[in-house]
Coordinates of N, CA and C in Angstrom, one line a residue:
M14 N -40.4 -42.2 4.9 CA -39.1 -41.9 5.4 C -38.2 -41.4 4.3
E15 N -38.4 -41.9 3.1 CA -37.6 -41.5 1.9 C -37.8 -40.0 1.7
E16 N -39.0 -39.5 1.8 CA -39.3 -38.1 1.6 C -38.7 -37.3 2.7
F17 N -38.7 -37.8 3.9 CA -38.1 -37.1 5.0 C -36.6 -36.8 4.8
V18 N -35.9 -37.9 4.3 CA -34.5 -37.8 4.1 C -34.3 -36.8 2.9
A19 N -35.0 -36.9 1.8 CA -34.8 -36.1 0.7 C -35.0 -34.6 1.0
K20 N -36.1 -34.3 1.7 CA -36.4 -32.9 2.1 C -35.4 -32.3 3.0
N21 N -34.9 -33.1 4.0 CA -33.9 -32.6 4.9 C -32.5 -32.5 4.3
L22 N -32.2 -33.4 3.4 CA -30.9 -33.3 2.7 C -30.9 -32.0 1.9
D23 N -32.0 -31.6 1.3 CA -32.1 -30.3 0.6 C -31.8 -29.1 1.6
R24 N -32.3 -29.3 2.8 CA -32.1 -28.2 3.8 C -30.7 -28.2 4.3
Y25 N -29.9 -29.2 4.2 CA -28.6 -29.3 4.8 C -27.7 -28.2 4.3
A26 N -27.8 -27.8 3.0 CA -26.9 -26.8 2.5 C -27.1 -25.4 3.2
D27 N -28.2 -25.3 3.9 CA -28.5 -24.0 4.6 C -28.0 -24.1 6.0
T28 N -27.4 -25.2 6.5 CA -27.0 -25.3 7.8 C -25.5 -24.9 7.9
Q29 N -25.0 -24.9 9.1 CA -23.6 -24.6 9.4 C -22.8 -25.9 9.5
G30 N -23.4 -27.0 9.0 CA -22.8 -28.4 9.2 C -21.6 -28.5 8.2
L31 N -20.8 -29.6 8.6 CA -19.6 -30.0 7.8 C -20.1 -30.2 6.3
L32 N -19.4 -29.6 5.4 CA -19.8 -29.8 4.0 C -19.5 -31.2 3.5
P33 N -20.5 -31.9 3.0 CA -20.3 -33.3 2.5 C -19.1 -33.4 1.4
E34 N -19.0 -32.4 0.6 CA -18.0 -32.4 -0.4 C -16.6 -32.4 0.2
R35 N -16.5 -31.6 1.3 CA -15.2 -31.5 2.0 C -14.9 -32.8 2.7
L36 N -15.9 -33.4 3.3 CA -15.7 -34.7 3.9 C -15.2 -35.7 2.9
A37 N -15.8 -35.7 1.7 CA -15.5 -36.6 0.7 C -14.0 -36.4 0.3
E38 N -13.5 -35.2 0.3 CA -12.1 -34.9 -0.1 C -11.2 -35.6 1.0
F39 N -11.5 -35.4 2.3 CA -10.7 -36.1 3.3 C -10.8 -37.6 3.1
G40 N -11.9 -38.1 2.8 CA -12.0 -39.6 2.5 C -11.2 -40.1 1.4
E41 N -11.1 -39.3 0.3 CA -10.3 -39.6 -0.8 C -8.8 -39.7 -0.4
Q42 N -8.4 -38.7 0.4 CA -7.0 -38.6 0.9 C -6.7 -39.8 1.7
Y43 N -7.7 -40.1 2.6 CA -7.5 -41.2 3.6 C -7.4 -42.6 2.8
R44 N -8.2 -42.8 1.9 CA -8.2 -44.1 1.1 C -6.9 -44.2 0.3
E45 N -6.5 -43.1 -0.4 CA -5.3 -43.1 -1.2 C -4.0 -43.3 -0.4
Q46 N -3.9 -42.6 0.7 CA -2.7 -42.7 1.6 C -2.7 -43.9 2.5
G47 N -3.9 -44.3 2.8 CA -4.0 -45.4 3.8 C -4.0 -44.9 5.3
H48 N -4.0 -43.6 5.4 CA -4.0 -43.0 6.7 C -4.2 -41.5 6.6
L49 N -4.4 -40.8 7.7 CA -4.5 -39.3 7.7 C -3.3 -38.8 8.5
T50 N -2.8 -37.7 8.1 CA -1.7 -37.0 8.9 C -2.3 -36.2 10.0
R51 N -1.5 -35.7 10.9 CA -2.0 -34.8 11.9 C -2.6 -33.5 11.3
E52 N -1.9 -33.0 10.3 CA -2.4 -31.8 9.6 C -3.8 -32.1 9.0
Q53 N -4.0 -33.2 8.4 CA -5.3 -33.5 7.8 C -6.3 -33.7 8.9
L54 N -5.9 -34.4 9.9 CA -6.9 -34.6 11.1 C -7.3 -33.3 11.7
Y55 N -6.3 -32.3 11.8 CA -6.6 -31.0 12.3 C -7.6 -30.3 11.4
D56 N -7.4 -30.3 10.1 CA -8.3 -29.7 9.2 C -9.7 -30.3 9.3
L57 N -9.8 -31.6 9.3 CA -11.1 -32.3 9.4 C -11.7 -31.9 10.8
A58 N -11.0 -31.9 11.8 CA -11.5 -31.6 13.2 C -12.0 -30.1 13.2
F59 N -11.2 -29.2 12.5 CA -11.6 -27.8 12.5 C -12.9 -27.6 11.8
E60 N -13.1 -28.3 10.7 CA -14.3 -28.2 9.9 C -15.5 -28.8 10.6
S61 N -15.2 -29.9 11.4 CA -16.3 -30.6 12.1 C -16.6 -30.0 13.4
S62 N -15.6 -29.6 14.2 CA -15.8 -29.1 15.5 C -14.7 -28.1 15.9
T63 N -14.9 -26.9 15.4 CA -13.9 -25.8 15.5 C -13.3 -25.7 16.9
R64 N -14.2 -25.8 17.9 CA -13.8 -25.6 19.3 C -12.7 -26.5 19.8
S65 N -12.7 -27.8 19.4 CA -11.8 -28.8 19.9 C -10.6 -29.0 19.0
A66 N -10.6 -28.4 17.8 CA -9.6 -28.7 16.8 C -8.1 -28.5 17.3
Y67 N -7.9 -27.4 18.1 CA -6.6 -27.1 18.5 C -5.9 -28.3 19.3
H68 N -6.8 -29.1 20.0 CA -6.2 -30.2 20.7 C -5.5 -31.2 19.8
V69 N -5.9 -31.3 18.6 CA -5.3 -32.3 17.6 C -3.8 -32.0 17.5
E70 N -3.4 -30.8 17.6 CA -2.0 -30.5 17.4 C -1.1 -31.0 18.5
S71 N -1.7 -31.5 19.6 CA -0.9 -32.0 20.7 C -0.6 -33.5 20.5
N72 N -1.2 -34.1 19.5 CA -0.9 -35.5 19.1 C 0.4 -35.6 18.4
P73 N 1.3 -36.6 18.8 CA 2.5 -36.9 18.0 C 2.1 -37.2 16.5
K74 N 2.8 -36.7 15.6 CA 2.5 -37.0 14.1 C 2.4 -38.5 13.8
A75 N 3.4 -39.2 14.3 CA 3.4 -40.7 14.1 C 2.2 -41.4 14.6
R76 N 1.7 -40.9 15.8 CA 0.5 -41.5 16.4 C -0.7 -41.3 15.5
C77 N -0.8 -40.1 15.0 CA -2.0 -39.9 14.1 C -2.0 -40.8 12.9
I78 N -0.8 -41.0 12.3 CA -0.7 -42.0 11.2 C -1.0 -43.4 11.7
E79 N -0.4 -43.8 12.8 CA -0.6 -45.2 13.3 C -2.1 -45.4 13.6
V80 N -2.8 -44.5 14.3 CA -4.2 -44.7 14.6 C -5.0 -44.8 13.4
T81 N -4.9 -43.9 12.5 CA -5.7 -43.9 11.3 C -5.4 -45.1 10.4
Q82 N -4.2 -45.6 10.4 CA -3.9 -46.8 9.7 C -4.7 -48.0 10.3
N83 N -4.6 -48.0 11.7 CA -5.2 -49.1 12.4 C -6.7 -49.2 12.3
V84 N -7.3 -48.0 12.3 CA -8.8 -47.9 12.2 C -9.3 -48.7 10.9
R85 N -8.5 -48.7 9.9 CA -8.9 -49.5 8.7 C -8.8 -51.0 8.9
R86 N -8.1 -51.4 9.9 CA -7.9 -52.9 10.1 C -8.9 -53.4 11.2
V87 N -9.4 -52.5 12.0 CA -10.2 -52.9 13.1 C -11.7 -53.2 12.7
E88 N -12.3 -54.2 13.2 CA -13.7 -54.5 13.0 C -14.5 -53.9 14.1
G89 N -15.7 -53.5 13.8 CA -16.6 -53.1 14.9 C -16.7 -51.6 15.1
D90 N -17.9 -51.0 15.1 CA -18.0 -49.6 15.2 C -17.5 -49.1 16.5
F91 N -17.8 -49.8 17.6 CA -17.4 -49.4 18.9 C -15.9 -49.3 19.0
S92 N -15.2 -50.3 18.5 CA -13.7 -50.3 18.5 C -13.1 -49.2 17.6
K93 N -13.7 -49.0 16.5 CA -13.2 -47.9 15.6 C -13.3 -46.5 16.2
I94 N -14.5 -46.2 16.8 CA -14.7 -44.9 17.5 C -13.7 -44.8 18.7
R95 N -13.6 -45.9 19.5 CA -12.7 -45.8 20.6 C -11.3 -45.6 20.2
L96 N -10.8 -46.2 19.1 CA -9.5 -46.0 18.7 C -9.2 -44.6 18.3
I97 N -10.1 -44.0 17.5 CA -9.9 -42.6 17.1 C -10.0 -41.7 18.3
S98 N -10.9 -42.0 19.2 CA -11.1 -41.1 20.4 C -9.9 -41.2 21.3
G99 N -9.0 -42.1 21.0 CA -7.7 -42.1 21.8 C -6.8 -40.9 21.4
L100 N -7.1 -40.2 20.3 CA -6.3 -39.1 19.9 C -6.9 -37.8 20.5
S101 N -6.1 -36.9 21.0 CA -6.6 -35.7 21.5 C -7.4 -34.9 20.5
G102 N -8.5 -34.3 20.9 CA -9.4 -33.6 20.0 C -10.4 -34.4 19.3
F103 N -10.5 -35.7 19.6 CA -11.5 -36.6 18.9 C -12.4 -37.3 19.9
K104 N -13.5 -36.6 20.3 CA -14.5 -37.3 21.0 C -15.4 -38.0 19.9
A105 N -16.4 -38.8 20.4 CA -17.1 -39.6 19.4 C -17.7 -38.8 18.2
P106 N -18.3 -37.6 18.4 CA -18.8 -36.9 17.2 C -17.7 -36.6 16.2
T107 N -16.6 -36.1 16.6 CA -15.5 -35.7 15.7 C -14.9 -37.0 15.1
A108 N -14.8 -38.0 15.9 CA -14.3 -39.3 15.4 C -15.3 -39.9 14.4
S109 N -16.6 -39.6 14.5 CA -17.5 -40.1 13.5 C -17.3 -39.5 12.2
A110 N -16.8 -38.3 12.2 CA -16.5 -37.6 10.9 C -15.3 -38.3 10.2
V111 N -14.3 -38.8 11.0 CA -13.2 -39.5 10.4 C -13.7 -40.8 9.7
L112 N -14.6 -41.5 10.5 CA -15.1 -42.8 9.9 C -16.0 -42.5 8.7
T113 N -16.8 -41.5 8.7 CA -17.6 -41.2 7.6 C -16.8 -40.8 6.4
A114 N -15.7 -40.0 6.6 CA -14.9 -39.7 5.5 C -14.3 -41.0 4.8
L115 N -13.9 -41.9 5.7 CA -13.4 -43.2 5.2 C -14.4 -44.0 4.5
D116 N -15.6 -44.1 5.1 CA -16.6 -45.0 4.5 C -18.0 -44.5 4.7
P117 N -18.5 -43.5 3.9 CA -19.8 -43.0 4.0 C -21.0 -44.0 3.8
G118 N -20.6 -45.1 3.2 CA -21.6 -46.1 3.0 C -21.9 -47.0 4.2
R119 N -21.1 -46.7 5.3 CA -21.3 -47.5 6.6 C -21.4 -46.5 7.8
H120 N -21.0 -45.3 7.6 CA -21.0 -44.4 8.8 C -21.6 -43.1 8.5
A121 N -21.9 -42.3 9.6 CA -22.5 -41.0 9.6 C -21.9 -40.1 10.6
V122 N -21.8 -38.8 10.3 CA -21.4 -37.9 11.3 C -22.5 -37.6 12.3
V123 N -22.2 -37.8 13.5 CA -23.3 -37.7 14.6 C -22.9 -36.6 15.6
D124 N -23.9 -36.0 16.1 CA -23.8 -35.0 17.2 C -25.1 -34.9 17.9
T125 N -25.2 -33.8 18.7 CA -26.4 -33.5 19.5 C -27.6 -33.4 18.6
R126 N -27.5 -32.8 17.4 CA -28.6 -32.6 16.5 C -29.1 -33.9 16.0
V127 N -28.2 -34.8 15.6 CA -28.6 -36.1 15.1 C -29.3 -36.9 16.2
W128 N -28.7 -36.9 17.4 CA -29.4 -37.6 18.5 C -30.8 -37.1 18.7
A129 N -30.9 -35.7 18.7 CA -32.2 -35.1 19.0 C -33.2 -35.5 17.9
S130 N -32.8 -35.6 16.6 CA -33.7 -36.0 15.5 C -34.1 -37.5 15.7
L131 N -33.1 -38.3 16.1 CA -33.4 -39.7 16.3 C -34.4 -39.9 17.5
E132 N -34.2 -39.0 18.5 CA -35.2 -39.1 19.6 C -36.6 -38.7 19.1
R133 N -36.7 -37.6 18.4 CA -38.0 -37.2 17.8 C -38.7 -38.3 17.0
L134 N -37.8 -39.0 16.3 CA -38.3 -40.1 15.5 C -38.5 -41.4 16.3
E135 N -38.3 -41.4 17.6 CA -38.4 -42.5 18.5 C -37.5 -43.7 18.2
H136 N -36.3 -43.3 17.8 CA -35.2 -44.4 17.6 C -34.3 -44.5 18.8
V137 N -34.2 -43.4 19.6 CA -33.4 -43.4 20.9 C -34.2 -42.7 21.9
E138 N -33.8 -42.8 23.2 CA -34.6 -42.2 24.3 C -33.7 -41.3 25.1
G139 N -34.3 -40.2 25.5 CA -33.5 -39.2 26.4 C -32.7 -38.2 25.6
R140 N -32.5 -37.1 26.3 CA -31.6 -36.1 25.7 C -30.2 -36.4 26.0
K141 N -29.3 -36.0 25.1 CA -27.9 -36.2 25.2 C -27.1 -34.9 24.7
E142 N -26.1 -34.6 25.4 CA -25.2 -33.5 25.0 C -23.8 -33.9 24.8
S143 N -23.4 -35.1 25.3 CA -22.1 -35.6 25.0 C -22.2 -37.1 24.7
F144 N -21.2 -37.5 23.9 CA -21.4 -38.9 23.3 C -20.1 -39.7 23.5
D145 N -20.2 -41.0 23.6 CA -19.1 -41.9 23.7 C -19.3 -42.9 22.6
A146 N -18.4 -43.9 22.6 CA -18.4 -44.9 21.5 C -19.7 -45.7 21.6
A147 N -20.2 -46.0 22.8 CA -21.5 -46.8 22.9 C -22.6 -46.0 22.3
D148 N -22.6 -44.7 22.5 CA -23.7 -43.8 22.0 C -23.6 -43.8 20.4
Y149 N -22.4 -43.8 19.9 CA -22.3 -43.9 18.4 C -23.0 -45.1 17.9
V150 N -22.7 -46.3 18.6 CA -23.3 -47.5 18.2 C -24.8 -47.4 18.2
T151 N -25.3 -46.8 19.3 CA -26.7 -46.6 19.5 C -27.3 -45.8 18.3
M152 N -26.6 -44.8 17.9 CA -27.1 -44.0 16.8 C -27.0 -44.6 15.4
I153 N -25.9 -45.2 15.2 CA -25.6 -45.7 13.8 C -26.5 -46.8 13.4
E154 N -27.0 -47.6 14.4 CA -27.9 -48.7 14.0 C -29.2 -48.2 13.4
P155 N -30.0 -47.3 14.0 CA -31.1 -46.8 13.3 C -30.8 -46.0 12.0
I156 N -29.7 -45.3 12.0 CA -29.3 -44.6 10.8 C -29.1 -45.5 9.7
R157 N -28.5 -46.7 9.9 CA -28.3 -47.7 8.9 C -29.6 -48.3 8.5
E158 N -30.5 -48.5 9.4 CA -31.9 -49.0 9.1 C -32.6 -48.0 8.2
I159 N -32.5 -46.7 8.5 CA -33.2 -45.7 7.7 C -32.5 -45.7 6.3
A160 N -31.2 -45.8 6.2 CA -30.5 -45.8 5.0 C -30.9 -47.0 4.1
Q161 N -31.0 -48.1 4.7 CA -31.4 -49.3 4.0 C -32.8 -49.2 3.5
A162 N -33.7 -48.6 4.3 CA -35.1 -48.5 3.9 C -35.4 -47.4 2.8
T163 N -34.5 -46.5 2.7 CA -34.7 -45.3 1.8 C -33.8 -45.4 0.6
G164 N -32.7 -46.1 0.6 CA -31.7 -46.1 -0.5 C -30.7 -45.0 -0.4
Y165 N -30.7 -44.2 0.7 CA -29.7 -43.2 0.9 C -28.6 -43.9 1.7
S166 N -27.4 -43.3 1.6 CA -26.3 -43.8 2.4 C -26.4 -43.4 3.9
P167 N -25.8 -44.1 4.8 CA -25.8 -43.6 6.2 C -25.3 -42.2 6.4
A168 N -24.3 -41.8 5.6 CA -23.8 -40.4 5.7 C -24.9 -39.4 5.3
E169 N -25.6 -39.7 4.2 CA -26.7 -38.8 3.8 C -27.8 -38.8 4.8
V170 N -28.1 -39.9 5.4 CA -29.2 -39.9 6.5 C -28.7 -39.1 7.7
G171 N -27.4 -39.2 8.0 CA -26.9 -38.3 9.1 C -27.0 -36.8 8.8
Y172 N -26.7 -36.4 7.6 CA -26.9 -35.0 7.2 C -28.3 -34.6 7.3
A173 N -29.2 -35.5 6.8 CA -30.7 -35.1 6.9 C -31.1 -35.0 8.3
L174 N -30.7 -35.9 9.2 CA -31.1 -35.8 10.6 C -30.6 -34.5 11.2
F175 N -29.4 -34.1 10.9 CA -28.8 -32.9 11.4 C -29.6 -31.7 10.9
A176 N -30.0 -31.6 9.6 CA -30.7 -30.5 9.1 C -32.1 -30.5 9.7
Y177 N -32.7 -31.7 9.9 CA -34.1 -31.7 10.5 C -34.1 -31.1 11.9
D178 N -33.1 -31.4 12.7 CA -33.1 -30.8 14.0 C -32.9 -29.3 13.9
E179 N -32.0 -28.8 13.0 CA -31.8 -27.4 12.9 C -33.1 -26.7 12.4
H180 N -33.8 -27.4 11.6 CA -35.1 -26.8 11.1 C -36.2 -26.7 12.2
V181 N -36.3 -27.7 13.0 CA -37.4 -27.8 14.0 C -37.1 -27.3 15.4
R182 N -35.9 -27.3 15.7 CA -35.5 -26.9 17.1 C -35.9 -25.5 17.4
E183 N -36.4 -25.3 18.6 CA -36.7 -24.0 19.1 C -35.7 -23.7 20.2
G184 N -35.2 -22.5 20.2 CA -34.2 -22.1 21.2 C -32.8 -22.5 20.8
T185 N -31.9 -22.5 21.8 CA -30.5 -22.8 21.5 C -30.3 -24.3 21.5
L186 N -29.1 -24.6 21.0 CA -28.8 -26.0 20.9 C -28.5 -26.6 22.3
H187 N -27.8 -25.9 23.2 CA -27.5 -26.5 24.5 C -28.2 -25.7 25.6

């Protein structure tokens, strides 16, 4: 599994996925400020999921700060994703980018490609095209197991799973 992650991490640079360096910058801002602003959330959403980013602008500025401050205080993956998903423009996949920015040692950016890779590796069952907080919990558990077994972070495992699906998928994503 370590070779799988390494090989697919190398492939990630050739994908259209969110740049890990850019996500790290958001994480730095988040940890330094203790929150993210609406503008920062918009930028993160735009880079993660361009189609839904414009919804972020409908959130009150103070609510964005309140929610991202509170996420740092809440325990539990389900609760964290649900809290972020309360903001317009943040379904579970985009919310996972916020959590991964904050703590790449515990979280991973997830989406249809990551689910499909986990399905191919027999960690989850069935096809999925939309995700909620419970689905995030379903995905993050095997991602953390793979991370622990390989020495990579959950964030890196998520990137590798994304790249693997892009590499092996035939046809369109949806």
